[in-house]
PDB file of C-alpha atoms in Angstrom:
ATOM      1  CA  MET Q   1     -20.635 -14.841 -21.884  1.00 56.00           C
ATOM      2  CA  GLN Q   2     -22.013 -11.503 -20.480  1.00 64.00           C
ATOM      3  CA  HIS Q   3     -20.383 -12.266 -17.069  1.00 72.00           C
ATOM      4  CA  GLN Q   4     -17.109 -13.243 -18.763  1.00 80.00           C
ATOM      5  CA  ALA Q   5     -17.046  -9.844 -20.824  1.00 83.00           C
ATOM      6  CA  LEU Q   6     -17.776  -7.973 -17.656  1.00 85.00           C
ATOM      7  CA  TYR Q   7     -15.301  -9.724 -15.757  1.00 83.00           C
ATOM      8  CA  ALA Q   8     -12.806  -8.948 -18.345  1.00 83.00           C
ATOM      9  CA  LEU Q   9     -13.832  -5.461 -18.378  1.00 86.00           C
ATOM     10  CA  ALA Q  10     -13.478  -5.304 -14.468  1.00 85.00           C
ATOM     11  CA  GLY Q  11     -10.451  -6.793 -14.470  1.00 81.00           C
ATOM     12  CA  SER Q  12      -8.666  -4.555 -17.138  1.00 83.00           C
ATOM     13  CA  LEU Q  13     -10.063  -1.528 -15.581  1.00 86.00           C
ATOM     14  CA  ASN Q  14      -8.581  -2.646 -12.192  1.00 82.00           C
ATOM     15  CA  SER Q  15      -5.155  -3.359 -13.680  1.00 80.00           C
ATOM     16  CA  LEU Q  16      -5.273   0.035 -15.538  1.00 85.00           C
ATOM     17  CA  PHE Q  17      -5.889   1.652 -11.986  1.00 86.00           C
ATOM     18  CA  ILE Q  18      -3.607  -0.554 -10.321  1.00 82.00           C
ATOM     19  CA  VAL Q  19      -0.929   0.793 -12.832  1.00 84.00           C
ATOM     20  CA  VAL Q  20      -2.173   4.298 -11.685  1.00 85.00           C
ATOM     21  CA  SER Q  21      -1.585   3.348  -7.939  1.00 86.00           C
ATOM     22  CA  LEU Q  22       2.035   2.125  -8.966  1.00 89.00           C
ATOM     23  CA  LEU Q  23       2.442   5.745 -10.009  1.00 90.00           C
ATOM     24  CA  GLY Q  24       1.255   7.129  -6.675  1.00 90.00           C
ATOM     25  CA  LEU Q  25       4.015   4.588  -4.933  1.00 92.00           C
ATOM     26  CA  TRP Q  26       6.417   5.724  -7.380  1.00 93.00           C
ATOM     27  CA  SER Q  27       5.675   9.435  -6.529  1.00 93.00           C
ATOM     28  CA  GLN Q  28       6.181   8.781  -2.684  1.00 93.00           C
ATOM     29  CA  LEU Q  29       9.687   7.264  -3.640  1.00 94.00           C
ATOM     30  CA  LYS Q  30      10.507  10.169  -5.759  1.00 93.00           C
ATOM     31  CA  LYS Q  31       9.315  12.565  -3.035  1.00 92.00           C
ATOM     32  CA  ILE Q  32      11.709  10.597  -0.652  1.00 92.00           C
ATOM     33  CA  TRP Q  33      14.784  11.107  -3.459  1.00 91.00           C
ATOM     34  CA  GLN Q  34      13.760  14.599  -3.806  1.00 89.00           C
ATOM     35  CA  ARG Q  35      14.101  15.449   0.090  1.00 88.00           C
ATOM     36  CA  LYS Q  36      17.287  13.469   0.161  1.00 84.00           C
ATOM     37  CA  HIS Q  37      18.795  15.917  -2.386  1.00 81.00           C
ATOM     38  CA  ASP Q  38      17.304  18.912  -0.714  1.00 78.00           C
ATOM     39  CA  ALA Q  39      20.014  20.776   1.259  1.00 53.00           C
ATOM     40  CA  ARG Q  40      17.641  21.895   3.840  1.00 57.00           C
ATOM     41  CA  VAL Q  41      16.756  18.417   4.890  1.00 51.00           C
ATOM     42  CA  GLY Q  42      18.991  16.891   7.237  1.00 55.00           C
ATOM     43  CA  ALA Q  43      19.865  13.356   8.197  1.00 53.00           C
ATOM     44  CA  GLY Q  44      16.849  11.602   9.787  1.00 55.00           C
ATOM     45  CA  LYS Q  45      14.626  14.081   8.001  1.00 77.00           C
ATOM     46  CA  THR Q  46      14.357  12.467   4.301  1.00 86.00           C
ATOM     47  CA  THR Q  47      11.440  10.290   5.599  1.00 90.00           C
ATOM     48  CA  ASP Q  48       9.868  12.713   8.018  1.00 87.00           C
ATOM     49  CA  ILE Q  49       6.442  11.722   9.292  1.00 88.00           C
ATOM     50  CA  LEU Q  50       6.528   8.492   7.185  1.00 92.00           C
ATOM     51  CA  SER Q  51       5.287   5.745   9.043  1.00 93.00           C
ATOM     52  CA  LEU Q  52       7.339   2.628   9.157  1.00 94.00           C
ATOM     53  CA  ASN Q  53       4.401   0.756  10.628  1.00 92.00           C
ATOM     54  CA  GLN Q  54       2.236   1.715   7.709  1.00 90.00           C
ATOM     55  CA  PHE Q  55       4.786   1.079   4.747  1.00 93.00           C
ATOM     56  CA  THR Q  56       5.554  -2.432   6.310  1.00 95.00           C
ATOM     57  CA  VAL Q  57       1.753  -3.365   6.274  1.00 89.00           C
ATOM     58  CA  SER Q  58       1.223  -1.671   2.790  1.00 89.00           C
ATOM     59  CA  PHE Q  59       4.141  -4.393   1.606  1.00 94.00           C
ATOM     60  CA  LEU Q  60       2.244  -7.218   3.414  1.00 89.00           C
ATOM     61  CA  ALA Q  61      -0.913  -6.298   1.581  1.00 85.00           C
ATOM     62  CA  TYR Q  62       0.728  -6.166  -1.730  1.00 89.00           C
ATOM     63  CA  CYS Q  63       2.469  -9.233  -1.203  1.00 90.00           C
ATOM     64  CA  ALA Q  64      -0.415 -11.160   0.337  1.00 84.00           C
ATOM     65  CA  PHE Q  65      -2.782 -10.202  -2.800  1.00 81.00           C
ATOM     66  CA  PHE Q  66       0.280 -11.259  -5.017  1.00 88.00           C
ATOM     67  CA  VAL Q  67       0.210 -15.015  -3.345  1.00 85.00           C
ATOM     68  CA  TYR Q  68      -3.535 -14.736  -3.202  1.00 80.00           C
ATOM     69  CA  GLY Q  69      -3.589 -14.168  -7.050  1.00 82.00           C
ATOM     70  CA  TYR Q  70      -1.689 -17.188  -7.836  1.00 83.00           C
ATOM     71  CA  SER Q  71      -3.380 -19.399  -5.167  1.00 78.00           C
ATOM     72  CA  ILE Q  72      -6.878 -19.243  -6.668  1.00 74.00           C
ATOM     73  CA  THR Q  73      -8.181 -21.062  -9.499  1.00 73.00           C
ATOM     74  CA  PRO Q  74      -7.796 -19.817 -12.455  1.00 76.00           C
ATOM     75  CA  PHE Q  75      -4.563 -17.857 -11.885  1.00 80.00           C
ATOM     76  CA  ASN Q  76      -5.393 -14.077 -11.784  1.00 78.00           C
ATOM     77  CA  HIS Q  77      -3.005 -12.232 -13.881  1.00 82.00           C
ATOM     78  CA  TYR Q  78      -4.937  -9.003 -13.177  1.00 78.00           C
ATOM     79  CA  ILE Q  79      -3.781  -9.309  -9.412  1.00 80.00           C
ATOM     80  CA  VAL Q  80      -0.351 -10.953  -9.634  1.00 88.00           C
ATOM     81  CA  TRP Q  81       1.767  -9.032 -11.942  1.00 89.00           C
ATOM     82  CA  PRO Q  82       0.847  -5.447 -10.539  1.00 87.00           C
ATOM     83  CA  ARG Q  83       1.126  -6.527  -7.114  1.00 89.00           C
ATOM     84  CA  LEU Q  84       4.529  -7.915  -7.503  1.00 93.00           C
ATOM     85  CA  ILE Q  85       5.603  -4.335  -8.790  1.00 93.00           C
ATOM     86  CA  ALA Q  86       3.839  -2.736  -5.951  1.00 92.00           C
ATOM     87  CA  SER Q  87       5.568  -4.944  -3.587  1.00 95.00           C
ATOM     88  CA  LEU Q  88       9.127  -4.195  -5.088  1.00 96.00           C
ATOM     89  CA  ILE Q  89       8.480  -0.369  -4.927  1.00 96.00           C
ATOM     90  CA  ALA Q  90       7.101  -0.635  -1.373  1.00 96.00           C
ATOM     91  CA  LEU Q  91      10.126  -2.686  -0.449  1.00 97.00           C
ATOM     92  CA  ALA Q  92      12.514   0.257  -1.950  1.00 97.00           C
ATOM     93  CA  ILE Q  93      10.499   2.785   0.167  1.00 96.00           C
ATOM     94  CA  LEU Q  94      11.258   0.446   3.330  1.00 97.00           C
ATOM     95  CA  TYR Q  95      15.013   0.400   2.246  1.00 96.00           C
ATOM     96  CA  GLU Q  96      15.113   4.302   2.037  1.00 95.00           C
ATOM     97  CA  ILE Q  97      13.294   4.421   5.318  1.00 95.00           C
ATOM     98  CA  ASP Q  98      16.192   2.211   6.816  1.00 95.00           C
ATOM     99  CA  ARG Q  99      18.820   4.389   5.103  1.00 92.00           C
ATOM    100  CA  ASP Q 100      17.608   7.543   6.613  1.00 91.00           C
ATOM    101  CA  ARG Q 101      16.792   6.324  10.327  1.00 90.00           C
ATOM    102  CA  ARG Q 102      19.489   3.682  10.626  1.00 90.00           C
ATOM    103  CA  SER Q 103      17.174   1.903  13.515  1.00 93.00           C
ATOM    104  CA  LEU Q 104      16.715  -1.508  14.352  1.00 96.00           C
ATOM    105  CA  ALA Q 105      12.937  -1.539  13.613  1.00 95.00           C
ATOM    106  CA  ALA Q 106      13.739  -0.255  10.189  1.00 95.00           C
ATOM    107  CA  ARG Q 107      16.279  -2.760   9.434  1.00 96.00           C
ATOM    108  CA  HIS Q 108      14.343  -5.656  10.692  1.00 97.00           C
ATOM    109  CA  ALA Q 109      11.155  -4.561   8.655  1.00 96.00           C
ATOM    110  CA  LEU Q 110      13.309  -4.410   5.496  1.00 97.00           C
ATOM    111  CA  LEU Q 111      14.909  -7.845   6.201  1.00 97.00           C
ATOM    112  CA  ALA Q 112      11.441  -9.369   7.043  1.00 96.00           C
ATOM    113  CA  CYS Q 113       9.926  -7.977   3.987  1.00 97.00           C
ATOM    114  CA  ALA Q 114      12.589  -8.692   1.442  1.00 97.00           C
ATOM    115  CA  LEU Q 115      12.487 -12.511   2.874  1.00 97.00           C
ATOM    116  CA  LEU Q 116       8.762 -12.762   2.531  1.00 94.00           C
ATOM    117  CA  LEU Q 117       8.900 -11.325  -1.026  1.00 95.00           C
ATOM    118  CA  GLY Q 118      11.478 -13.950  -2.026  1.00 95.00           C
ATOM    119  CA  ALA Q 119       9.441 -16.657  -0.368  1.00 92.00           C
ATOM    120  CA  GLY Q 120       6.430 -15.498  -2.338  1.00 91.00           C
ATOM    121  CA  VAL Q 121       8.266 -15.428  -5.600  1.00 92.00           C
ATOM    122  CA  ALA Q 122       9.696 -18.981  -4.987  1.00 91.00           C
ATOM    123  CA  GLY Q 123       6.138 -20.332  -4.340  1.00 86.00           C
ATOM    124  CA  LEU Q 124       5.115 -18.864  -7.959  1.00 85.00           C
ATOM    125  CA  ALA Q 125       8.128 -20.215  -9.547  1.00 84.00           C
ATOM    126  CA  PHE Q 126       8.419 -23.725  -7.659  1.00 79.00           C
ATOM    127  CA  GLY Q 127       5.329 -24.238  -5.900  1.00 66.00           C
ATOM    128  CA  PRO Q 128       2.787 -27.227  -6.528  1.00 58.00           C
ATOM    129  CA  THR Q 129      -0.840 -26.511  -7.673  1.00 54.00           C
ATOM    130  CA  PHE Q 130      -2.480 -24.998  -4.703  1.00 53.00           C
ATOM    131  CA  THR Q 131      -5.303 -26.985  -2.908  1.00 58.00           C
ATOM    132  CA  ASP Q 132      -8.719 -25.588  -1.578  1.00 62.00           C
ATOM    133  CA  GLU Q 133      -7.059 -25.784   1.960  1.00 63.00           C
ATOM    134  CA  LYS Q 134      -4.254 -23.458   0.793  1.00 62.00           C
ATOM    135  CA  ARG Q 135      -6.627 -21.058  -1.011  1.00 67.00           C
ATOM    136  CA  VAL Q 136      -8.470 -20.740   2.450  1.00 74.00           C
ATOM    137  CA  LEU Q 137      -5.004 -20.348   4.189  1.00 72.00           C
ATOM    138  CA  SER Q 138      -4.213 -17.149   1.782  1.00 71.00           C
ATOM    139  CA  GLN Q 139      -7.685 -15.662   2.270  1.00 77.00           C
ATOM    140  CA  SER Q 140      -7.085 -15.791   6.010  1.00 83.00           C
ATOM    141  CA  LEU Q 141      -3.772 -14.236   5.768  1.00 80.00           C
ATOM    142  CA  ILE Q 142      -5.363 -11.155   3.774  1.00 81.00           C
ATOM    143  CA  VAL Q 143      -7.769 -10.872   6.540  1.00 87.00           C
ATOM    144  CA  ALA Q 144      -5.126 -10.838   8.853  1.00 88.00           C
ATOM    145  CA  VAL Q 145      -3.095  -8.242   6.648  1.00 84.00           C
ATOM    146  CA  THR Q 146      -6.283  -6.065   6.230  1.00 89.00           C
ATOM    147  CA  MET Q 147      -6.481  -5.724  10.058  1.00 91.00           C
ATOM    148  CA  LEU Q 148      -2.841  -4.955  10.154  1.00 89.00           C
ATOM    149  CA  LEU Q 149      -3.135  -2.400   7.129  1.00 89.00           C
ATOM    150  CA  ALA Q 150      -6.034  -0.724   9.305  1.00 92.00           C
ATOM    151  CA  GLN Q 151      -3.733  -0.321  12.418  1.00 93.00           C
ATOM    152  CA  GLY Q 152      -0.673   0.926   9.843  1.00 92.00           C
ATOM    153  CA  TYR Q 153      -2.644   3.507   8.164  1.00 92.00           C
ATOM    154  CA  ALA Q 154      -4.167   4.790  11.611  1.00 94.00           C
ATOM    155  CA  HIS Q 155      -0.536   5.079  12.865  1.00 93.00           C
ATOM    156  CA  GLN Q 156       0.442   7.313   9.813  1.00 94.00           C
ATOM    157  CA  ILE Q 157      -2.943   9.306  10.374  1.00 95.00           C
ATOM    158  CA  ARG Q 158      -2.061   9.703  14.243  1.00 95.00           C
ATOM    159  CA  LEU Q 159       1.564  10.917  13.343  1.00 94.00           C
ATOM    160  CA  ILE Q 160       0.206  13.713  11.029  1.00 95.00           C
ATOM    161  CA  TRP Q 161      -2.646  14.604  13.373  1.00 94.00           C
ATOM    162  CA  ARG Q 162      -0.252  14.898  16.311  1.00 93.00           C
ATOM    163  CA  SER Q 163       2.355  16.810  14.406  1.00 92.00           C
ATOM    164  CA  GLY Q 164       0.057  19.117  12.364  1.00 93.00           C
ATOM    165  CA  ARG Q 165       2.358  18.439   9.123  1.00 92.00           C
ATOM    166  CA  THR Q 166       2.270  15.776   6.354  1.00 92.00           C
ATOM    167  CA  GLY Q 167       5.924  15.681   6.041  1.00 90.00           C
ATOM    168  CA  ALA Q 168       7.274  13.393   3.364  1.00 90.00           C
ATOM    169  CA  VAL Q 169       3.911  11.890   2.829  1.00 93.00           C
ATOM    170  CA  SER Q 170       2.871  11.962  -0.670  1.00 92.00           C
ATOM    171  CA  LEU Q 171      -0.842  13.367  -1.448  1.00 93.00           C
ATOM    172  CA  THR Q 172      -0.533  11.972  -5.118  1.00 92.00           C
ATOM    173  CA  MET Q 173       0.085   8.377  -3.427  1.00 92.00           C
ATOM    174  CA  SER Q 174      -3.242   8.609  -1.609  1.00 93.00           C
ATOM    175  CA  GLN Q 175      -5.148  10.075  -4.672  1.00 93.00           C
ATOM    176  CA  PHE Q 176      -3.840   7.228  -6.833  1.00 91.00           C
ATOM    177  CA  ILE Q 177      -4.206   4.416  -4.613  1.00 91.00           C
ATOM    178  CA  LEU Q 178      -7.861   5.579  -3.832  1.00 94.00           C
ATOM    179  CA  ALA Q 179      -8.753   5.432  -7.563  1.00 91.00           C
ATOM    180  CA  MET Q 180      -7.201   1.716  -7.506  1.00 89.00           C
ATOM    181  CA  ASP Q 181      -9.257   0.769  -4.435  1.00 92.00           C
ATOM    182  CA  ALA Q 182     -12.493   2.047  -6.152  1.00 93.00           C
ATOM    183  CA  SER Q 183     -11.819   0.054  -9.150  1.00 91.00           C
ATOM    184  CA  THR Q 184     -10.919  -3.009  -7.074  1.00 89.00           C
ATOM    185  CA  ILE Q 185     -14.376  -2.906  -5.246  1.00 93.00           C
ATOM    186  CA  PHE Q 186     -16.013  -2.964  -8.654  1.00 91.00           C
ATOM    187  CA  PHE Q 187     -13.933  -5.991  -9.952  1.00 88.00           C
ATOM    188  CA  ALA Q 188     -14.458  -8.000  -6.426  1.00 89.00           C
ATOM    189  CA  CYS Q 189     -18.237  -7.285  -6.694  1.00 91.00           C
ATOM    190  CA  VAL Q 190     -18.049  -8.926 -10.346  1.00 89.00           C
ATOM    191  CA  MET Q 191     -15.897 -11.776  -9.359  1.00 85.00           C
ATOM    192  CA  GLY Q 192     -18.713 -12.784  -6.609  1.00 85.00           C
ATOM    193  CA  PRO Q 193     -18.643 -12.857  -2.918  1.00 82.00           C
ATOM    194  CA  GLU Q 194     -17.149 -16.611  -2.851  1.00 81.00           C
ATOM    195  CA  THR Q 195     -13.862 -15.499  -4.427  1.00 79.00           C
ATOM    196  CA  GLY Q 196     -13.816 -11.463  -4.292  1.00 84.00           C
ATOM    197  CA  TRP Q 197     -14.567 -11.093  -0.527  1.00 88.00           C
ATOM    198  CA  PRO Q 198     -10.902 -10.465   0.333  1.00 85.00           C
ATOM    199  CA  LEU Q 199     -10.374  -7.982  -2.397  1.00 84.00           C
ATOM    200  CA  LEU Q 200     -13.487  -6.100  -1.204  1.00 91.00           C
ATOM    201  CA  LEU Q 201     -12.581  -6.267   2.340  1.00 92.00           C
ATOM    202  CA  LEU Q 202      -9.115  -4.873   1.923  1.00 89.00           C
ATOM    203  CA  ALA Q 203     -10.266  -2.291  -0.793  1.00 91.00           C
ATOM    204  CA  CYS Q 204     -12.877  -0.744   1.315  1.00 95.00           C
ATOM    205  CA  VAL Q 205     -10.393  -0.409   4.654  1.00 93.00           C
ATOM    206  CA  SER Q 206      -7.669   1.048   2.331  1.00 92.00           C
ATOM    207  CA  ALA Q 207     -10.148   3.436   0.543  1.00 95.00           C
ATOM    208  CA  THR Q 208     -11.512   4.662   4.027  1.00 96.00           C
ATOM    209  CA  THR Q 209      -7.885   5.563   5.401  1.00 95.00           C
ATOM    210  CA  LYS Q 210      -6.924   7.269   1.868  1.00 95.00           C
ATOM    211  CA  LEU Q 211      -9.993   9.520   2.174  1.00 96.00           C
ATOM    212  CA  ILE Q 212      -9.026  10.410   5.810  1.00 97.00           C
ATOM    213  CA  ILE Q 213      -5.350  11.175   4.920  1.00 96.00           C
ATOM    214  CA  MET Q 214      -6.600  13.353   1.844  1.00 96.00           C
ATOM    215  CA  TRP Q 215      -8.458  15.439   4.125  1.00 96.00           C
ATOM    216  CA  LEU Q 216      -5.600  15.971   6.470  1.00 96.00           C
ATOM    217  CA  PHE Q 217      -3.637  17.559   3.759  1.00 95.00           C
ATOM    218  CA  ARG Q 218      -6.393  20.260   3.689  1.00 95.00           C
ATOM    219  CA  TRP Q 219      -6.477  20.323   7.337  1.00 95.00           C
ATOM    220  CA  GLU Q 220      -2.875  20.988   7.603  1.00 94.00           C
ATOM    221  CA  LYS Q 221      -3.187  24.123   5.450  1.00 92.00           C
ATOM    222  CA  THR Q 222      -6.399  25.677   6.774  1.00 92.00           C
ATOM    223  CA  SER Q 223      -6.691  24.728  10.479  1.00 92.00           C
ATOM    224  CA  PRO Q 224      -5.325  26.879  13.210  1.00 92.00           C
ATOM    225  CA  ALA Q 225      -5.228  23.752  15.219  1.00 91.00           C
ATOM    226  CA  ALA Q 226      -2.616  22.170  12.777  1.00 92.00           C
ATOM    227  CA  GLN Q 227      -0.724  25.463  12.801  1.00 91.00           C
ATOM    228  CA  VAL Q 228      -0.538  25.451  16.773  1.00 89.00           C
ATOM    229  CA  LYS Q 229       0.509  21.828  16.649  1.00 89.00           C
ATOM    230  CA  ARG Q 230       3.473  22.698  14.374  1.00 87.00           C
ATOM    231  CA  GLN Q 231       4.719  25.538  16.662  1.00 87.00           C
ATOM    232  CA  ALA Q 232       4.612  23.439  19.479  1.00 86.00           C
ATOM    233  CA  LEU Q 233       6.897  21.136  17.857  1.00 79.00           C
ATOM    234  CA  ALA Q 234       9.203  23.655  16.442  1.00 68.00           C
TER     235      ALA Q 234
END
């Protein structure tokens, strides 16, 4: 009974912080919209410095956990529904990147992610009961997504470091997602290593990258090296 109460507490806390992280993702989308309506920002600049790589793999992470949440037994409402909403917002960000840049890479990423989300929703609505083999497959998918997420955020970090500026990147998004990652680590520990290790792995990787990006916002404002990089690219 005590473990069930702790599980419910950890799950509710994680859901709360996932909602907070959704607000962070929403702040990123709003920042793009604000820049779009800013007369000083020209074509191709609305999504300046945003990594298509990073947001594609972020979508994959949300979508993978959406599928994972309904693949395990029992069905985990704490994981499924917030990640579905996050997937939709991440897809909207990819749509804005595609509209701004008009590149084949952006168009292909948007279409691939839209198809994956459609398949994930179809699996939830019409899929049969998942077997242990399918649960292992979903766990393997999350490990692969975690590796992609690590390189995607590394790409975003490299873009900021090379340019000396954060551009359209939202600090609020990183702060809110870091809070979610901390609560996810707690939830994964309560779930136990057999079931919760995929959550723990991805949350630790995500939290590390968010801390680096938050530090880069300070570096951008205070470092002479960042100023030199900005002047060199002006």
